[in-house]
mmCIF file of C-alpha atoms in Angstrom:
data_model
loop_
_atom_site.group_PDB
_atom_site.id
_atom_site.type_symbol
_atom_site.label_atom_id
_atom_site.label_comp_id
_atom_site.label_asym_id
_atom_site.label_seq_id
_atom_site.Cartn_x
_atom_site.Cartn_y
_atom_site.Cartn_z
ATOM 1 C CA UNK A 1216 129.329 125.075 64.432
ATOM 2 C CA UNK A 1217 129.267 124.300 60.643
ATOM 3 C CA UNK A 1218 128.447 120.377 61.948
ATOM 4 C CA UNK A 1219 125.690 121.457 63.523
ATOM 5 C CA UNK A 1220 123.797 123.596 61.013
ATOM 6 C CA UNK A 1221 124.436 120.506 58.381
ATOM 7 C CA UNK A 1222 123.127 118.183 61.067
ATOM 8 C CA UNK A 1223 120.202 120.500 61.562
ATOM 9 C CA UNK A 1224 119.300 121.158 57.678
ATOM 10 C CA UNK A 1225 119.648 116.876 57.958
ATOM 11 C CA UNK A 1226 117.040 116.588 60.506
ATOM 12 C CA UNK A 1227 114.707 119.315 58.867
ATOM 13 C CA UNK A 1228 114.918 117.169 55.578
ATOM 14 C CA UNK A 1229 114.135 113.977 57.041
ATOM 15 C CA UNK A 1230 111.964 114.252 60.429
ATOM 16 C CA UNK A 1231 111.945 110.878 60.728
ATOM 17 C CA UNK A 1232 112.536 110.036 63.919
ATOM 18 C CA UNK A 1233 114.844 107.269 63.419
ATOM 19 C CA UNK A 1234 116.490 109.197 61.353
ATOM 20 C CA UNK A 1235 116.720 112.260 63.941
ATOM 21 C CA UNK A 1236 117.851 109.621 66.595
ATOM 22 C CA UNK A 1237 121.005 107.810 65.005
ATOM 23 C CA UNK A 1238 122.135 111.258 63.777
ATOM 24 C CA UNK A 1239 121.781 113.800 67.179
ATOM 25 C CA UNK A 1240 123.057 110.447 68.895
ATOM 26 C CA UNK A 1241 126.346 110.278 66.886
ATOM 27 C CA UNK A 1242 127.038 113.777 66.736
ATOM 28 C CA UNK A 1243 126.520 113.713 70.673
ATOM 29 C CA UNK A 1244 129.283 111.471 71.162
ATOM 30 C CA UNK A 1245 132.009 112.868 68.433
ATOM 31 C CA UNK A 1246 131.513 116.318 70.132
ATOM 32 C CA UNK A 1247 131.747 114.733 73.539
ATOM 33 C CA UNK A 1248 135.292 115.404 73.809
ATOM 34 C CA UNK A 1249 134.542 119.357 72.927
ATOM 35 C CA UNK A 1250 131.923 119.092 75.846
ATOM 36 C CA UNK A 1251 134.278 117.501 78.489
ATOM 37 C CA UNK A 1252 137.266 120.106 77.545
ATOM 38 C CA UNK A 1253 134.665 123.172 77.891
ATOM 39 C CA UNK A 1254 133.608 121.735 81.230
ATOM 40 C CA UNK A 1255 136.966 121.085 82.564
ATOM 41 C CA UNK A 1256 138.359 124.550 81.129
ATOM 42 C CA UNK A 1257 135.796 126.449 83.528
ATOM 43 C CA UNK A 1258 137.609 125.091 86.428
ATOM 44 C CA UNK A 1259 140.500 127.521 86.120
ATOM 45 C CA UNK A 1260 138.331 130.558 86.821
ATOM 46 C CA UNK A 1261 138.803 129.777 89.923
ATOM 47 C CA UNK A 1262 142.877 130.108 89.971
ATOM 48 C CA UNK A 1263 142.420 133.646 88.960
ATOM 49 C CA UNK A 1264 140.682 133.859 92.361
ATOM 50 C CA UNK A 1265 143.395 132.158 93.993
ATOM 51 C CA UNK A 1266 146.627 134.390 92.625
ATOM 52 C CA UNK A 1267 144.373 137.639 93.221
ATOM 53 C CA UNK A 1268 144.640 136.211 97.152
ATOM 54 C CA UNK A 1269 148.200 135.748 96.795
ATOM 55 C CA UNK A 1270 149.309 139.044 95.538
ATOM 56 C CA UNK A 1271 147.073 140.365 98.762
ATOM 57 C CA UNK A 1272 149.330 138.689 100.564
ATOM 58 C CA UNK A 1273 152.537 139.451 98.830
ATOM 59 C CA UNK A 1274 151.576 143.520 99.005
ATOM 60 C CA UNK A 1275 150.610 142.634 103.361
ATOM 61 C CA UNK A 1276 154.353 141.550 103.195
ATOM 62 C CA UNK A 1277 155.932 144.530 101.935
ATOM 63 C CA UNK A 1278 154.803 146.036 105.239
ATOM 64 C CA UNK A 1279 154.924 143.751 107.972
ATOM 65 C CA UNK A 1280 155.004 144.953 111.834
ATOM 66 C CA UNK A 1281 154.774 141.441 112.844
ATOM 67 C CA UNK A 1282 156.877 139.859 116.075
ATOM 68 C CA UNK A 1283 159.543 137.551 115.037
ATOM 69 C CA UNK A 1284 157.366 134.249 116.042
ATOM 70 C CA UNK A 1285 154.934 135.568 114.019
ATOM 71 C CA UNK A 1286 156.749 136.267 111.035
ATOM 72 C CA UNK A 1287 157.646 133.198 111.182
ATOM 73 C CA UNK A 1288 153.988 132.177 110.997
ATOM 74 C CA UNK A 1289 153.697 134.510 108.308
ATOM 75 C CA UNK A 1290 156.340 133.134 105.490
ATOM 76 C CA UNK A 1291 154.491 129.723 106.355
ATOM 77 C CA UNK A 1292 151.340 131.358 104.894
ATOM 78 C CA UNK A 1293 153.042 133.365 102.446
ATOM 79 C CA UNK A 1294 154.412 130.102 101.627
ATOM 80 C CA UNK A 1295 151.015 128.278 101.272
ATOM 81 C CA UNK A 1296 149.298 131.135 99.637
ATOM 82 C CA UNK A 1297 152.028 130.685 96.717
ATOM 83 C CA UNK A 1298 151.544 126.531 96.720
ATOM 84 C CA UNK A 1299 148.198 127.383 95.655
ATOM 85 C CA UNK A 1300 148.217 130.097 93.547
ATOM 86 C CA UNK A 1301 151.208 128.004 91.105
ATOM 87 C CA UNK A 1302 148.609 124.557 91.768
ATOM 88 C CA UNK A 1303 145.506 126.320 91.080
ATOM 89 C CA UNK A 1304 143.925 125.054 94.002
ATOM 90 C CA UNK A 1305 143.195 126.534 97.505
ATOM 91 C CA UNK A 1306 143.033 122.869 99.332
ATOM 92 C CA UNK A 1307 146.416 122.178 97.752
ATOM 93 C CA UNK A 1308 148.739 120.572 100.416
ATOM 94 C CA UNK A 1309 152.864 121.094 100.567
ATOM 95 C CA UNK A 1310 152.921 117.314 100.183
ATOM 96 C CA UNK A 1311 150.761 117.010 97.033
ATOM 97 C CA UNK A 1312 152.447 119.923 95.759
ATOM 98 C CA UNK A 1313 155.663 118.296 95.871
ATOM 99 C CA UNK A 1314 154.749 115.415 93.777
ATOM 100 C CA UNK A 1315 153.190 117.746 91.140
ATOM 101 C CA UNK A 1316 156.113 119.357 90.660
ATOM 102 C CA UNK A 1317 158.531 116.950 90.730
ATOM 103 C CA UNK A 1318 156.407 115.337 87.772
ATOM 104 C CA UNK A 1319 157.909 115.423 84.104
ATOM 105 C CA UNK A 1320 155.119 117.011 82.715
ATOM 106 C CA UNK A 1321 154.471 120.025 85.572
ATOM 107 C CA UNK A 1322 151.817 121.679 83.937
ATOM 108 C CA UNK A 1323 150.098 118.563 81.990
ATOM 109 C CA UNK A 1324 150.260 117.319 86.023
ATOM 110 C CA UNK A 1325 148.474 119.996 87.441
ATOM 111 C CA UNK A 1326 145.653 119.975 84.629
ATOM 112 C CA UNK A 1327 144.885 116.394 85.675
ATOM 113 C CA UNK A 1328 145.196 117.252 89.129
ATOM 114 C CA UNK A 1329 141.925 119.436 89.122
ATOM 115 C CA UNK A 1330 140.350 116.969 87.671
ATOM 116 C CA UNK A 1331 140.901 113.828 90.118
ATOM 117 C CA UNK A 1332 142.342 115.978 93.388
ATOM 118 C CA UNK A 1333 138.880 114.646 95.254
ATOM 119 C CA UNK A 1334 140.002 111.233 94.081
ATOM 120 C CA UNK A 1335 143.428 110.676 95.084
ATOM 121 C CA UNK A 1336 144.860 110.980 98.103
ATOM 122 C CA UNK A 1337 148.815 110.657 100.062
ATOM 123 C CA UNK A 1338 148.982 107.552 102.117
ATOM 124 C CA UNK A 1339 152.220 106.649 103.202
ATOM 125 C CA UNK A 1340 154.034 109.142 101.625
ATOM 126 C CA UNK A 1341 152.864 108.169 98.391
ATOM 127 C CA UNK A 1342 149.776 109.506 96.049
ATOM 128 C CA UNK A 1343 147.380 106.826 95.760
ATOM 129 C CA UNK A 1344 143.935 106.550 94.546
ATOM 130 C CA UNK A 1345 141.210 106.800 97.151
ATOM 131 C CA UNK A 1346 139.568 103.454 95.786
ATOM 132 C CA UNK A 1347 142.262 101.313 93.976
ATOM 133 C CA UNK A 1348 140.114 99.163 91.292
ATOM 134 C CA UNK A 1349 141.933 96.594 88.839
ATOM 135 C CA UNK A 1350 141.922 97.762 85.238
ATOM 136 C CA UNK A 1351 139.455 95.176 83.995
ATOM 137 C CA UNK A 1352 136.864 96.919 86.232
ATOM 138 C CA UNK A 1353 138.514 100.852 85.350
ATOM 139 C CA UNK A 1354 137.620 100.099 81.657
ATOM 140 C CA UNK A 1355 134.320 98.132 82.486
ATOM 141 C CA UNK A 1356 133.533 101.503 84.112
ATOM 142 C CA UNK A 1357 133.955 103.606 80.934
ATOM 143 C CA UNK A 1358 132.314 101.767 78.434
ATOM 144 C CA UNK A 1359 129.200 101.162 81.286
ATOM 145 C CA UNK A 1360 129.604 105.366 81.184
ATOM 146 C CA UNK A 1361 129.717 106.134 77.457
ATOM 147 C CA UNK A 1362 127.061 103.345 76.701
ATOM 148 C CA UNK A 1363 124.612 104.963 79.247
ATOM 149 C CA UNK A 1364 125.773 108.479 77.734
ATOM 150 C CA UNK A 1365 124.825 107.294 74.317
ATOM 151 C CA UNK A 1366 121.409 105.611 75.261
ATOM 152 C CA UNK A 1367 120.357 109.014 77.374
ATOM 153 C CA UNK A 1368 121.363 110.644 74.262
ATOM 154 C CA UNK A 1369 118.972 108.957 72.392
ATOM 155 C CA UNK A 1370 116.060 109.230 75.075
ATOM 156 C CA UNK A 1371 116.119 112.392 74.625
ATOM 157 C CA UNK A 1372 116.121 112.388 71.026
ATOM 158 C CA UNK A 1373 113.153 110.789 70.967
ATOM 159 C CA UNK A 1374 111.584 113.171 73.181
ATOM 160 C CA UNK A 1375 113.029 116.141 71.069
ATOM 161 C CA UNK A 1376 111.163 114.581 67.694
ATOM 162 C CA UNK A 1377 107.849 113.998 69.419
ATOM 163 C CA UNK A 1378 108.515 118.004 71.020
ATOM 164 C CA UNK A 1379 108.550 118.559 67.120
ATOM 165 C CA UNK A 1380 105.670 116.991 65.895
ATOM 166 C CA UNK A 1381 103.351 117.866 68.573
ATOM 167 C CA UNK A 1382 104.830 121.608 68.923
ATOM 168 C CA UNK A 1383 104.710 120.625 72.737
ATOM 169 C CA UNK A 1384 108.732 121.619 73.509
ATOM 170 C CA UNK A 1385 108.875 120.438 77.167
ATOM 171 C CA UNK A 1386 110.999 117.724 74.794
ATOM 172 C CA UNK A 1387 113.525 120.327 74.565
ATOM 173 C CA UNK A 1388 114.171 120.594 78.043
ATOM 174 C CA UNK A 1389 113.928 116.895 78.841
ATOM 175 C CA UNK A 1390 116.519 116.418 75.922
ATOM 176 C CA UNK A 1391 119.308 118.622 77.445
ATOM 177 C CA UNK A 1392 118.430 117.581 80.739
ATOM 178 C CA UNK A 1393 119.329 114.085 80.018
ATOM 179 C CA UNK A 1394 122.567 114.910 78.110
ATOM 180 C CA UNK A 1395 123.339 116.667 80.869
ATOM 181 C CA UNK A 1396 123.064 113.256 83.290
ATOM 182 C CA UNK A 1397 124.928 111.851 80.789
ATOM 183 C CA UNK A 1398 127.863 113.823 80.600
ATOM 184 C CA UNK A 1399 128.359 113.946 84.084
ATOM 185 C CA UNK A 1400 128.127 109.971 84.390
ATOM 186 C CA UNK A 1401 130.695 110.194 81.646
ATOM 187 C CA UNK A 1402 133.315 112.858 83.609
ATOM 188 C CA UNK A 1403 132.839 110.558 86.539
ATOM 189 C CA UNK A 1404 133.926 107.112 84.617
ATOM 190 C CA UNK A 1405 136.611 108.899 83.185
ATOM 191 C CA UNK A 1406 138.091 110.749 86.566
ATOM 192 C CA UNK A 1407 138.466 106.818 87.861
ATOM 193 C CA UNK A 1408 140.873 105.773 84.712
ATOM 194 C CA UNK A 1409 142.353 109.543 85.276
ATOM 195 C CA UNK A 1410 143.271 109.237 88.832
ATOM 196 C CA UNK A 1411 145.260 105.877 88.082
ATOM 197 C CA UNK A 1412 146.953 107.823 85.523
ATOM 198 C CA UNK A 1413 147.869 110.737 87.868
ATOM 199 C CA UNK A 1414 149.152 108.404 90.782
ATOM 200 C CA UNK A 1415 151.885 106.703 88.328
ATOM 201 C CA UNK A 1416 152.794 109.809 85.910
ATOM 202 C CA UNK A 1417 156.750 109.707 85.368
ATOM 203 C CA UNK A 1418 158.515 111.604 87.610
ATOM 204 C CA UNK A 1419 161.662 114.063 86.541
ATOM 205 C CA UNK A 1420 164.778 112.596 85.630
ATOM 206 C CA UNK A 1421 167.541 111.890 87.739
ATOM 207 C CA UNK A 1422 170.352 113.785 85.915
ATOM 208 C CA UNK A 1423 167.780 116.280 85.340
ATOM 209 C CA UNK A 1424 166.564 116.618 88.658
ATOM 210 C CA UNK A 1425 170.821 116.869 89.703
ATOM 211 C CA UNK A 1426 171.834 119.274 86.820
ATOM 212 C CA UNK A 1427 168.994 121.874 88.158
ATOM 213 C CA UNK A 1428 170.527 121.773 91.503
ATOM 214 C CA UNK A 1429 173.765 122.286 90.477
ATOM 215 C CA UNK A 1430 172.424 125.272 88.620
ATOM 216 C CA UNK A 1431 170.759 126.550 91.707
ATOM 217 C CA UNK A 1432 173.846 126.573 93.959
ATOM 218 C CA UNK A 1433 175.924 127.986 91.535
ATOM 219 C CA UNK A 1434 173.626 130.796 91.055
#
């Protein structure tokens, strides 16, 4: 916050609007990473949602008059309930699920997940990217999104310094409007380089993955 009131108190000092440009321009893109990390971090009110409907089903369990075929039934959706409430997400599959978990990093996994899960997809047995691009192209993609985040940054600058000359502040609105376009063009170039990333993160150990089962059984 204490960035932003010096930038302000810079802007007030000199209204050029050069001057107002290059600086709300930079500061846009070193608190860029601050705006992507709120944005993502309001995708998890939504697992709330999802455990809430998993302890429904848990306390349905506790008394269940079901036939045996349909108990049967039953655990399957007790079973997929829990899937989703542990991924955070209700279109989760058992397959998907699998390969998050069996990941090094579970829980750094499952953050990336939400963020690519309508890129990627299991073909084959295997988690693949929907669209498989070369990495010349993947990074061509990021800079094309951070260079048209920076020049819609300073669009709208300009807008804001003529909304403060001419005390006409439709500027204002125009300004965030286009950082807005901007940001999302950036989350988009970055989910492409993300879901690569997702599709070849370094599954558990071996010896691990065999030392936790022989824990298991002789629990």
């Amino acid at each position: 916050m204490s960035d932003f009131v010096e930038v302000f108190k810079m802007v007030l000092e000199n209204p050029s609007p050069l001057v107002i440009c290059v600086v709300v321009s930079v500061l846009v893109i070193y608190k860029s990473r601050d705006l992507l990390d709120i944005f993502f971090q309001l995708k998890d009110i939504n697992k709330k949602r999802i455990i809430q409907r998993l302890e429904e089903t848990k306390t349905l369990s506790e008394k269940n008059y079901l036939d045996s075929s349909l108990n049967r039934n039953y655990d399957r959706l007790c079973e997929e309930a829990q899937i989703h409430a542990i991924i955070g997400c209700q279109d989760c599959s058992k397959e998907m699920a699998q390969y998050i978990m069996s990941r090094k990093n579970i829980s750094g996994t499952i953050r990336i997940y939400h963020q690519v899960k309508d890129r990627i997809k299991i073909k084959a047995g295997e988690v693949v990217p929907c669209k498989i691009r070369s990495e010349k192209r993947i990074k061509t993609y990021k800079f094309l999104g951070w260079l048209t985040y920076w020049i819609l940054g300073c669009i709208g600058t300009l807008f804001l310094t003529f909304s403060i000359k001419t005390n006409i502040w439709n500027g204002v609105f125009i300004y965030a409007s286009l950082l807005i376009v901007g940001l999302v063009i950036v989350i988009q170039s970055v989910k492409i380089d993300l879901a690569k990333l997702f599709c070849e993160l370094e599954p558990m150990d071996e010896s691990t993955s065999t030392e936790l089962g022989n824990s298991n059984k002789a629990a």
